[in-house]
mmCIF file of C-alpha atoms and ligand atoms in Angstrom:
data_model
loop_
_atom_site.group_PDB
_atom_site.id
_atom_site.type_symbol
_atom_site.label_atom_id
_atom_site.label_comp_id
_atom_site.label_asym_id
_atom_site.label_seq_id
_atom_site.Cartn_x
_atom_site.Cartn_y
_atom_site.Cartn_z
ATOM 1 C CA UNK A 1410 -17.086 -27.814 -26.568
ATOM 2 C CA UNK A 1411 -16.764 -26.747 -23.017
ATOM 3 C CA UNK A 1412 -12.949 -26.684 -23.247
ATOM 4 C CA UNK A 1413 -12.917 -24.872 -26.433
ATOM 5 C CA UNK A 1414 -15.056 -22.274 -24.942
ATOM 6 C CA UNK A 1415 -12.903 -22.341 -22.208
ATOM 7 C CA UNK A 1416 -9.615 -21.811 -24.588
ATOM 8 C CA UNK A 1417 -11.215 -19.285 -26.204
ATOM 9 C CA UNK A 1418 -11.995 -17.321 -22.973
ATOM 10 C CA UNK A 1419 -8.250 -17.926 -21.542
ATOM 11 C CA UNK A 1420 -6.978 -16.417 -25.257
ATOM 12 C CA UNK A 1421 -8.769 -13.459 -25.054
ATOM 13 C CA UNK A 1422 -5.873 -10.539 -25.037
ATOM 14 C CA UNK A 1423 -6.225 -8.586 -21.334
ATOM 15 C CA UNK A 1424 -7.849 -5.391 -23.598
ATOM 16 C CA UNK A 1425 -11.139 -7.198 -24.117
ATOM 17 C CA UNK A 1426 -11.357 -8.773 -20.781
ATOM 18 C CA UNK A 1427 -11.001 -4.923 -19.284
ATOM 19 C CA UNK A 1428 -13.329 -2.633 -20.749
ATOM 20 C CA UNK A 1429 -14.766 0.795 -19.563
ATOM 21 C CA UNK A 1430 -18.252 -1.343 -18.469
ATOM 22 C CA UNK A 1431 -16.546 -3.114 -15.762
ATOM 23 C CA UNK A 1432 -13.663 -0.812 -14.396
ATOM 24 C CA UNK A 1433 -13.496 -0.124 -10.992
ATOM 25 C CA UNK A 1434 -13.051 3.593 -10.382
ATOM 26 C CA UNK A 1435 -10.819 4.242 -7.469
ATOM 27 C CA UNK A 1436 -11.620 8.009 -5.972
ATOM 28 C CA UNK A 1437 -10.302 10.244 -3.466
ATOM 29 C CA UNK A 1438 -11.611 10.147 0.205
ATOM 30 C CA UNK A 1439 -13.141 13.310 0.262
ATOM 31 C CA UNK A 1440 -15.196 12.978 -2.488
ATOM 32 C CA UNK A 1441 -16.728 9.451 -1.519
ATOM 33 C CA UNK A 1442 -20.481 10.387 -0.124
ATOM 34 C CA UNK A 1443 -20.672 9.315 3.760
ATOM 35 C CA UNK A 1444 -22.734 6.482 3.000
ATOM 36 C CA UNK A 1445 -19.919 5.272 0.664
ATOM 37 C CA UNK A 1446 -16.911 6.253 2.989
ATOM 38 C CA UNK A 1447 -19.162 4.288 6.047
ATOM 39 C CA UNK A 1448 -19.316 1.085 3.662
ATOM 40 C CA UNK A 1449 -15.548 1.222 3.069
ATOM 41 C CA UNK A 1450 -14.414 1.480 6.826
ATOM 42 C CA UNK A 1451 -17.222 -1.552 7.866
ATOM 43 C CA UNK A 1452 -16.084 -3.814 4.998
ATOM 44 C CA UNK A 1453 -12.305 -2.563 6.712
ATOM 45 C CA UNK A 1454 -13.573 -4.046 9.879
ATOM 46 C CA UNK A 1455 -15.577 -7.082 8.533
ATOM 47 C CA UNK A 1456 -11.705 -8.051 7.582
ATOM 48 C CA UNK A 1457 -10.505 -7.589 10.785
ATOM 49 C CA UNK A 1458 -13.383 -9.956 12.223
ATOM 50 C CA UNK A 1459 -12.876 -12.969 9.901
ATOM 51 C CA UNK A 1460 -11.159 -15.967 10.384
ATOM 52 C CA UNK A 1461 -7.262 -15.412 9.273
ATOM 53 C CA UNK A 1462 -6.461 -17.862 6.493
ATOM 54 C CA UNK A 1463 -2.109 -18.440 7.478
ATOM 55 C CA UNK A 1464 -0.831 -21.289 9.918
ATOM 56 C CA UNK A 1465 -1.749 -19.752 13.424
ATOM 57 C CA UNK A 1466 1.956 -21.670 14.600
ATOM 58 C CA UNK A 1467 3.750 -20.038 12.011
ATOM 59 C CA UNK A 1468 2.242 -16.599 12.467
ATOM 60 C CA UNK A 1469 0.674 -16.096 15.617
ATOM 61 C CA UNK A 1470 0.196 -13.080 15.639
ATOM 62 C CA UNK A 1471 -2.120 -12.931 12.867
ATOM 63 C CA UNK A 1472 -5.275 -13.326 14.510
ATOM 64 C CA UNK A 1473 -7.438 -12.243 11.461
ATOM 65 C CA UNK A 1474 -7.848 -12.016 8.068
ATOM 66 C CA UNK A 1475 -6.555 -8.137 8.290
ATOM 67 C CA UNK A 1476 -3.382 -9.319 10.056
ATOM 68 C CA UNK A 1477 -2.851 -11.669 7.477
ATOM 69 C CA UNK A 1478 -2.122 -9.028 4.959
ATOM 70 C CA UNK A 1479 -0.165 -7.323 7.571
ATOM 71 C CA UNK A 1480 1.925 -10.257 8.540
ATOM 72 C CA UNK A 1481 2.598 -10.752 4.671
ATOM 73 C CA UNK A 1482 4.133 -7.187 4.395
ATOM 74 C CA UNK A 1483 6.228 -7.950 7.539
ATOM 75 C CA UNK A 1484 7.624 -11.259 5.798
ATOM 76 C CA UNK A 1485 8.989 -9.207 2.614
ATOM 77 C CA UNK A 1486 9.472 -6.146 4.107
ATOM 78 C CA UNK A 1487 13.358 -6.376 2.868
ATOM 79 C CA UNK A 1488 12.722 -7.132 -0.553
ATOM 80 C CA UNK A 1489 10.278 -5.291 -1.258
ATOM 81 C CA UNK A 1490 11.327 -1.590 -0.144
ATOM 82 C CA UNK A 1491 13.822 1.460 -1.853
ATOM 83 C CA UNK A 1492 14.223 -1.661 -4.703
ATOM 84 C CA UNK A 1493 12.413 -2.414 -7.992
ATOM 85 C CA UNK A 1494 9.771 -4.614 -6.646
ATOM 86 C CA UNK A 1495 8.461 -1.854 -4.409
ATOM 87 C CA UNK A 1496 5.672 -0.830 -6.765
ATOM 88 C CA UNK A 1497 4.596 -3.376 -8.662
ATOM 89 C CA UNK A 1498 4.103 -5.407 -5.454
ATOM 90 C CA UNK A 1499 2.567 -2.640 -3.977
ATOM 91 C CA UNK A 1500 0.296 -2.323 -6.675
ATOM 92 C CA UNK A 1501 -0.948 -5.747 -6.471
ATOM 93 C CA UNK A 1502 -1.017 -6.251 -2.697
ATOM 94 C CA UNK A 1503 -3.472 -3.100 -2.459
ATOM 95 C CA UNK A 1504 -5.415 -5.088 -5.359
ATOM 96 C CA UNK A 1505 -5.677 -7.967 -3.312
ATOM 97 C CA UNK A 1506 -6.799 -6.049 -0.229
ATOM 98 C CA UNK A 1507 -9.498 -4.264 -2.064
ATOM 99 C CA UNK A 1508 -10.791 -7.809 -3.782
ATOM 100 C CA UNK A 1509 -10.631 -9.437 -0.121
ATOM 101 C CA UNK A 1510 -12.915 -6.575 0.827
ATOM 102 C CA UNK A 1511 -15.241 -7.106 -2.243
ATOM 103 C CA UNK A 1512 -14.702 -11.274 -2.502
ATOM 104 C CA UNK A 1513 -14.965 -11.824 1.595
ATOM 105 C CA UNK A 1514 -17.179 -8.456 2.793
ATOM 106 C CA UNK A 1515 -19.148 -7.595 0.327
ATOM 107 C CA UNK A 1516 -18.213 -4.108 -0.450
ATOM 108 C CA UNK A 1517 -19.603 -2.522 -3.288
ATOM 109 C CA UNK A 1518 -16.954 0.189 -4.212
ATOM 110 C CA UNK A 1519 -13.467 0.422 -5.207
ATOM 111 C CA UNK A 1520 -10.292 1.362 -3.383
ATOM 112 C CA UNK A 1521 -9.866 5.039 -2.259
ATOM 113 C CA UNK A 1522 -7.220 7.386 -2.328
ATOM 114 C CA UNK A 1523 -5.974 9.768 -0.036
ATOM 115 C CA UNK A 1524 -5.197 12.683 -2.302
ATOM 116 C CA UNK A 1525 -1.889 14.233 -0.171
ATOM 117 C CA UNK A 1526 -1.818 17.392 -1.582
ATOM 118 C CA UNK A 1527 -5.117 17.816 -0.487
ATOM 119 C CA UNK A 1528 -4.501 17.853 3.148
ATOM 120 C CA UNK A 1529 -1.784 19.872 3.351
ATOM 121 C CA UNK A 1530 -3.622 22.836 4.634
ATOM 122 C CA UNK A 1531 -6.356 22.864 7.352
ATOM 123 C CA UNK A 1532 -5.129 19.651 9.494
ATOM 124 C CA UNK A 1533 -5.124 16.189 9.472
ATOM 125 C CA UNK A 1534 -6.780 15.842 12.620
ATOM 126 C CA UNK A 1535 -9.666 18.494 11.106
ATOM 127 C CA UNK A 1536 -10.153 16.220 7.815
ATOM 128 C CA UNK A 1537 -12.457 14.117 6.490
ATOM 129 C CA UNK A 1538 -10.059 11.204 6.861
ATOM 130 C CA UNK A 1539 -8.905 11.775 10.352
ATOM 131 C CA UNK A 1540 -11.565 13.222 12.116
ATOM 132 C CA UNK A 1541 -12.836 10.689 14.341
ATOM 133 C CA UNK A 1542 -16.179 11.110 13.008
ATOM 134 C CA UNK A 1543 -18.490 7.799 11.734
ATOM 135 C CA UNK A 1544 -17.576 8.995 8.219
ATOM 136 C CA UNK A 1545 -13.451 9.236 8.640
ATOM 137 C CA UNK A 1546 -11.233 6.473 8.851
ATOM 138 C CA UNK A 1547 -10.507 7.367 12.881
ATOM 139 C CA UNK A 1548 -8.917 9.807 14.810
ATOM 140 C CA UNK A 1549 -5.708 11.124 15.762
ATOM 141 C CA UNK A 1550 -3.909 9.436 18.604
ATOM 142 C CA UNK A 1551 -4.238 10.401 21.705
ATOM 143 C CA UNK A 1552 -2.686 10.035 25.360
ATOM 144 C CA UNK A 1553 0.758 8.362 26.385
ATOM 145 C CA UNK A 1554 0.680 5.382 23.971
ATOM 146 C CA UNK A 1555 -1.046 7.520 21.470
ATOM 147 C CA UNK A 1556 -4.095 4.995 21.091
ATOM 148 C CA UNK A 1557 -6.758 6.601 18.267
ATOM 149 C CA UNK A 1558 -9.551 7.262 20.094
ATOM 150 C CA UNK A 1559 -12.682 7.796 18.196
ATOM 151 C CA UNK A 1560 -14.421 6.480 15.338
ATOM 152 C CA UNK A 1561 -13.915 3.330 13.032
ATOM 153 C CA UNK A 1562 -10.792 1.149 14.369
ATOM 154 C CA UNK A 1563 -10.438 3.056 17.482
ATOM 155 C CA UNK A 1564 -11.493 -0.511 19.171
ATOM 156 C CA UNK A 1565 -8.940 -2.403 16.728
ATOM 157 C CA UNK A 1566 -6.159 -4.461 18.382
ATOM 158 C CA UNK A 1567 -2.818 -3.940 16.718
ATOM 159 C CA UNK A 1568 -1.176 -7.610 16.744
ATOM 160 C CA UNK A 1569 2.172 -7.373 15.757
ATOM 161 C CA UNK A 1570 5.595 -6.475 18.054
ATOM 162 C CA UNK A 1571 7.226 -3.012 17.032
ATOM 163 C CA UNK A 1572 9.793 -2.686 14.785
ATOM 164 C CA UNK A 1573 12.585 -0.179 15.465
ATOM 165 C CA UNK A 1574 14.272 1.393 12.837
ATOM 166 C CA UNK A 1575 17.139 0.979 14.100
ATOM 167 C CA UNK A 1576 16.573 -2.763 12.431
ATOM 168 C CA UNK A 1577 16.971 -1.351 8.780
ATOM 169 C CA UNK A 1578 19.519 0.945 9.690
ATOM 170 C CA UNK A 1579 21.728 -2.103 11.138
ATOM 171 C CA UNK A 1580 20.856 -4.614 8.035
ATOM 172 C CA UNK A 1581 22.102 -1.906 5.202
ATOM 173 C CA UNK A 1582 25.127 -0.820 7.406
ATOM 174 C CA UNK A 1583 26.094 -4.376 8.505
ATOM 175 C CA UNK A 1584 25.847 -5.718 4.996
ATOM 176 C CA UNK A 1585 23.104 -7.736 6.703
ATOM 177 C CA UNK A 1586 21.026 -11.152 5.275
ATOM 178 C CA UNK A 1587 17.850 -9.055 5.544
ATOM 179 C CA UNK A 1588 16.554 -11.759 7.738
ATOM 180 C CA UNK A 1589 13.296 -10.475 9.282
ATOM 181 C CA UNK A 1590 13.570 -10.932 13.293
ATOM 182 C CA UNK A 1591 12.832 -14.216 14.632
ATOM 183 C CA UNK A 1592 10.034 -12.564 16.832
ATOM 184 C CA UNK A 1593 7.960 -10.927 13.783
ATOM 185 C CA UNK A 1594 5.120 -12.563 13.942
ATOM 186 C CA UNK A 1595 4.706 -12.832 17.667
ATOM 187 C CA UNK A 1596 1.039 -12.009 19.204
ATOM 188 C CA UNK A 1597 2.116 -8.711 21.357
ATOM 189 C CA UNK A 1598 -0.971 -6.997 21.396
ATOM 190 C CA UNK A 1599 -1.473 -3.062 21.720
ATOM 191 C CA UNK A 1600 -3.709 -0.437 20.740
ATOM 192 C CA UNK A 1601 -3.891 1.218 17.564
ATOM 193 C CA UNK A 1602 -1.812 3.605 17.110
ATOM 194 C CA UNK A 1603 -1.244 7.202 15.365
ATOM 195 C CA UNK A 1604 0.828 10.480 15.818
ATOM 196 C CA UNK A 1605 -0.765 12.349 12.846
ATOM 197 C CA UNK A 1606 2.274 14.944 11.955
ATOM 198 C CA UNK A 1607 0.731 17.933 10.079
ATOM 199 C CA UNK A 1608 4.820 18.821 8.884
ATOM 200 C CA UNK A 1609 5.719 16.147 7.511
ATOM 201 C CA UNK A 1610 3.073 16.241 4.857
ATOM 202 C CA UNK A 1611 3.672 19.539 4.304
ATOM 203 C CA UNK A 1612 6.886 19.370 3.817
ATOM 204 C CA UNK A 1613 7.227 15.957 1.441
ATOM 205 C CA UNK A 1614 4.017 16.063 -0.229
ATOM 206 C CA UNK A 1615 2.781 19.246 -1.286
ATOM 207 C CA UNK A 1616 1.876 20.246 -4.873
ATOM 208 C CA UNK A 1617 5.292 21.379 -6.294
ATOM 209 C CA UNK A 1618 6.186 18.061 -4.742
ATOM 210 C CA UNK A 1619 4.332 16.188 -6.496
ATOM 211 C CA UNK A 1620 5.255 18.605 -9.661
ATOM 212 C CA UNK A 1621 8.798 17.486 -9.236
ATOM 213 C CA UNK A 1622 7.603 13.640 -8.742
ATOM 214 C CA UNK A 1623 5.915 13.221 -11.866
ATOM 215 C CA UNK A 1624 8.387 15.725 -13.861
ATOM 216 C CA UNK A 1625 11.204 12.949 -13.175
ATOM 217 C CA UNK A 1626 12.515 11.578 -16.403
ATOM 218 C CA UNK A 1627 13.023 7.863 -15.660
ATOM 219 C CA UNK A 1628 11.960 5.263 -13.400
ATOM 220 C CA UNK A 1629 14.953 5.054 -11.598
ATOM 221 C CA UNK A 1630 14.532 8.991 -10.800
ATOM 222 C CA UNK A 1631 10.692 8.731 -9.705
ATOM 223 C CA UNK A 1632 11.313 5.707 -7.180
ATOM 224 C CA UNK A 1633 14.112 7.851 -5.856
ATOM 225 C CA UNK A 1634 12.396 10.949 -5.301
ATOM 226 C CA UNK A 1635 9.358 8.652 -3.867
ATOM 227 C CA UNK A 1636 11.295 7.345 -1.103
ATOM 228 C CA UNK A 1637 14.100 9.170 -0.156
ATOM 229 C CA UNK A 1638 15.422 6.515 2.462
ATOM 230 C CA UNK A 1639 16.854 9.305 5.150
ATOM 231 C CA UNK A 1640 17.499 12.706 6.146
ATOM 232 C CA UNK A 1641 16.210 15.624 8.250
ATOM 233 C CA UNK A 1642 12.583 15.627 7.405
ATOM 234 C CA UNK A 1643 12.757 14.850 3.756
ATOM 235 C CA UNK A 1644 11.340 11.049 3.263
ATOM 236 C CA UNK A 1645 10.018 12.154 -0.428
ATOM 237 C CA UNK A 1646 6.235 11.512 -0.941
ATOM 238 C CA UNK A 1647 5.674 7.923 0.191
ATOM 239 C CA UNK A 1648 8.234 8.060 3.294
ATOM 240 C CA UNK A 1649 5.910 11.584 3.922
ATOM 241 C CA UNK A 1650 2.969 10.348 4.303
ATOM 242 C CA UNK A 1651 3.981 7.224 6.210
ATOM 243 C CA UNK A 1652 5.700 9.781 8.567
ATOM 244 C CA UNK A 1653 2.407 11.796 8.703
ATOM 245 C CA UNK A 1654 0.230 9.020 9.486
ATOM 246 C CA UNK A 1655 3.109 8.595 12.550
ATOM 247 C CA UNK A 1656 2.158 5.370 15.317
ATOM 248 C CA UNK A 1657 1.544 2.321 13.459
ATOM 249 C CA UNK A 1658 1.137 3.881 9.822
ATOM 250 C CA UNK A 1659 4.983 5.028 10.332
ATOM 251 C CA UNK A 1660 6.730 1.697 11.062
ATOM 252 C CA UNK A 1661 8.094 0.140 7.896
ATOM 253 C CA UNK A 1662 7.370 -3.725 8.763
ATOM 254 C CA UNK A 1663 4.025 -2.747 10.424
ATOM 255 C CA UNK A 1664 2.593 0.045 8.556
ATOM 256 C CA UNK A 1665 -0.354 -1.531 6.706
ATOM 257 C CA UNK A 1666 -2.072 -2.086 10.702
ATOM 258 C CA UNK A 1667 -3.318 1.207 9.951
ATOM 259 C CA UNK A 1668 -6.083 1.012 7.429
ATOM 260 C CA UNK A 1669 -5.248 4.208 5.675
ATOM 261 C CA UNK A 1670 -1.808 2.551 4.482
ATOM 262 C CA UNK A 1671 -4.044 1.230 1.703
ATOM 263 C CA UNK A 1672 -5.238 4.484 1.155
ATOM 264 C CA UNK A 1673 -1.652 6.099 0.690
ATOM 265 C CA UNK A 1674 -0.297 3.313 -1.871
ATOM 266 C CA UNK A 1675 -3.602 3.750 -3.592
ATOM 267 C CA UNK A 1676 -2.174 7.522 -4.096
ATOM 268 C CA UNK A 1677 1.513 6.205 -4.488
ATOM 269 C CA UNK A 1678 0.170 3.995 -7.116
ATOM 270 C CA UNK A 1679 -2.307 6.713 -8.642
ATOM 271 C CA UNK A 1680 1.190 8.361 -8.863
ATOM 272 C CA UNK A 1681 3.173 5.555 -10.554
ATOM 273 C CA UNK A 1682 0.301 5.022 -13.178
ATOM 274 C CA UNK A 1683 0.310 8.972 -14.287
ATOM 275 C CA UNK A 1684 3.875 9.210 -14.093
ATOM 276 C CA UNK A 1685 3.445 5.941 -16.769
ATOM 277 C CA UNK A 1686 0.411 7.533 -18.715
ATOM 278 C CA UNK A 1687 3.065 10.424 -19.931
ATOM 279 C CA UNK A 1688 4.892 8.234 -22.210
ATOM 280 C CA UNK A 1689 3.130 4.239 -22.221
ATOM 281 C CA UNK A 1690 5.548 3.105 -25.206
ATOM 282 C CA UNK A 1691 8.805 3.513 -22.247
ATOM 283 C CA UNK A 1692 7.158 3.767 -19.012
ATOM 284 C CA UNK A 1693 4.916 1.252 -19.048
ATOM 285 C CA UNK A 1694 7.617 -1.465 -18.316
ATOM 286 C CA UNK A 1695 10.361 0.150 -16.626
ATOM 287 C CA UNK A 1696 11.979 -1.251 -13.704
ATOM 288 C CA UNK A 1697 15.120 -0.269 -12.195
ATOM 289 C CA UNK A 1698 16.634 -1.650 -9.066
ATOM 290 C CA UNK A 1699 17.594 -5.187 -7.940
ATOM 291 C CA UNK A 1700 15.476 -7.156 -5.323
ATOM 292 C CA UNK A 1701 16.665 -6.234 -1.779
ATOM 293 C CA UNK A 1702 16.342 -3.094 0.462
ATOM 294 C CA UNK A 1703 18.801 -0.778 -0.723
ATOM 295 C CA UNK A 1704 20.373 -3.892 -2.131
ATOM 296 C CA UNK A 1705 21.299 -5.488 0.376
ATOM 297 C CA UNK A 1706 22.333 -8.168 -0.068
ATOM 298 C CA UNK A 1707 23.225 -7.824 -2.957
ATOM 299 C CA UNK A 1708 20.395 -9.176 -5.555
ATOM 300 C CA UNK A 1709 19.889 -9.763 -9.039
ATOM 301 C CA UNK A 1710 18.246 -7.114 -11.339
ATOM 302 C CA UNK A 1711 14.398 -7.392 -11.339
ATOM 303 C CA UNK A 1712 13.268 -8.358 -14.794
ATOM 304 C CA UNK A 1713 9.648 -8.577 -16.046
ATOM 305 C CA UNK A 1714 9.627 -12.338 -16.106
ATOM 306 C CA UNK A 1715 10.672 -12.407 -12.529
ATOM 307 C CA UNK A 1716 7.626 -13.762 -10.195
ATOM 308 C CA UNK A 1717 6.398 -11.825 -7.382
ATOM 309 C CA UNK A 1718 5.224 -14.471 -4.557
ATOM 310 C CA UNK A 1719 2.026 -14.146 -2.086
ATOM 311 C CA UNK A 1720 1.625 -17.548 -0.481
ATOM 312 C CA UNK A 1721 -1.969 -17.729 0.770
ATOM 313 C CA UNK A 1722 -2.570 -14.148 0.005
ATOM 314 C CA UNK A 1723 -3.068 -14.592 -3.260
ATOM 315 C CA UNK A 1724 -1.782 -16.191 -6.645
ATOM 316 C CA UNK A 1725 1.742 -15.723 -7.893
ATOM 317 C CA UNK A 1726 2.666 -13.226 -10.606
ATOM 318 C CA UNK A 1727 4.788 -12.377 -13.298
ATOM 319 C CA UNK A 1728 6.585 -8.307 -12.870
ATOM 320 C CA UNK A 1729 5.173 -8.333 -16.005
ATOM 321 C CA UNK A 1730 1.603 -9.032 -15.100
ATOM 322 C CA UNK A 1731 1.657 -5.850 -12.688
ATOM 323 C CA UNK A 1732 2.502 -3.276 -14.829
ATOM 324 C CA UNK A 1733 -0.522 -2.190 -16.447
ATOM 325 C CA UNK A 1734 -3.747 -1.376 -14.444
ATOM 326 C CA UNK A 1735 -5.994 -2.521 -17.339
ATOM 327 C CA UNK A 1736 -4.222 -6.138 -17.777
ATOM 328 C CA UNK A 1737 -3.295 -9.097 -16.192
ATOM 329 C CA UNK A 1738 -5.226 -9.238 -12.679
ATOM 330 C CA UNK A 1739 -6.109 -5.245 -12.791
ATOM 331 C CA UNK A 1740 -9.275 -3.699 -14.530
ATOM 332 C CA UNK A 1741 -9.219 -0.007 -12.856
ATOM 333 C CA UNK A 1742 -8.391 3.359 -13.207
ATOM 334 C CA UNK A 1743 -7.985 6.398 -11.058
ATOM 335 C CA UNK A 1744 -10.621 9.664 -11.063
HETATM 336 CU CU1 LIG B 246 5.308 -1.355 2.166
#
């Protein structure tokens, strides 16, 4: 009987196991009461105070459970950038994060978004999300090493080494193995860092840019205009807002060490999921792209049956499974 029952619940198609009752309801920043935006940031630094769950030889650096996810982004950083995989395993790695901070800290809510848009006027360092105030998610930088300074995480050590850029630029131009360096995952410690950059989101993620985003006609188009990979300024709306956020936020191996990465691929995925809403019956499982950075080297087409690996982070998943936020793993939706 019990393994019938248990058949029975395992059959169950992914529509009846989601239903309005128990979505989450991911919401923008701003409009998050204090109480609830002062719940996010402590269950943000519960993470950071917990045990880290990878082999300490392995990954030294990783001195937490935070770093963990951060030392997992550094690991596939080249496969899973300007390629197919980029948002499906963004998708799921922010859905991870969130359930660590619901599973392992006991937050109550879902994961915000930061609206771009939004901030485009008035000043990052003047918002609700950069402020420096109890309720933000820290300040701006400040001083030679620009260290934030005030408010949540303006204590938190970043673990990791630096990355140049220059590291990318060499691995696409060199036909490269997209072998990560051997020192990723040393323990360098430095302050958190930011260099909040007012232009850049103003000039990559207005409104009529994200108009022209979600007016492109397929896939292939909107991961293109997401990410442009170079060029005076122009980084298209997820290079923009990694570019805005500037220090830590900014370094493409690193970036999640500043908490409101999660924030900005809850809004590149908010983006991905409308842009799918427009037409389900095509969008809904389009990929385009291979499997490497730029494709390099040169990789396979991703297909939905391809699987999408996490090690200790979390289980291992079809493409497939990823592409709908109301199946497989996902119950949410964005307000
Ligand atoms: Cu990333």
């Amino acid at each position: 009987m019990v393994l019938m029952l248990g058949l029975l619940a395992s059959a169950a198609p992914a529509h009846q196991r989601c239903k309005e009752e128990n979505m989450m309801v991911r919401k923008e920043w701003s409009s998050l009461s204090p109480h609830e935006r002062v719940a996010y940031s402590d269950a943000v630094t519960c993470l950071q105070n917990l045990p880290s769950q990878l082999n300490n030889t392995q990954y030294p650096g990783a001195k937490n459970r935070y770093a963990d996810f951060v030392a997992t982004h550094i690991n596939y950083t080249f496969i899973i950038h300007l390629d197919a995989i980029f948002l499906p395993w963004h998708r799921d790695y922010v859905w991870l994060y969130e359930s660590a901070l619901r599973d392992e800290c006991g937050y109550q809510g879902a994961q915000p978004y930061w609206d771009w848009p939004a901030y485009v006027e008035g000043g990052l360092e003047k918002s609700q999300l950069f402020d420096g105030s109890a309720y933000s998610m820290g300040s701006n930088g400040k001083g030679n090493n620009s260290c934030v300074y005030k408010g949540p995480f303006s204590n938190y050590t970043a673990p990791f080494p630096y990355f140049p850029n220059s590291i990318i630029m060499d691995n696409i131009e060199n036909n490269g193995t997209g072998a990560i360096p051997s020192w990723s995952f040393d323990y360098e410690p430095n302050c958190f860092q930011r260099y909040l950059n007012d232009e850049a989101l103003r000039l990559n993620n207005n409104y009529s840019c994200i108009e022209t985003l979600l007016s492109q006609p397929t896939i292939g188009e909107f991961q293109n205009y997401l990410s442009t990979p170079e060029g005076d300024a122009h980084y298209g709306p997820h290079g923009g807002g990694h570019v805005a956020m500037g220090g830590d936020g900014a370094d493409l191996f690193t970036s999640p060490t500043d908490p409101v990465f999660f924030l900005h691929h809850a809004q590149v995925d908010r983006m991905w999921t409308i842009w799918q809403s427009y037409d389900i019956k095509t969008r809904r499982y389009a990929l385009n792209g291979t499997q490497t950075l730029e494709n390099v080297p040169p990789s396979p087409e991703l297909t939905l049956d391809d699987h999408i690996t996490w090690g200790p982070l979390g289980v291992n998943r079809t493409t497939r499974e990823l592409m709908d936020v109301q199946a497989g793993p996902f119950c949410y939706r964005y307000e």
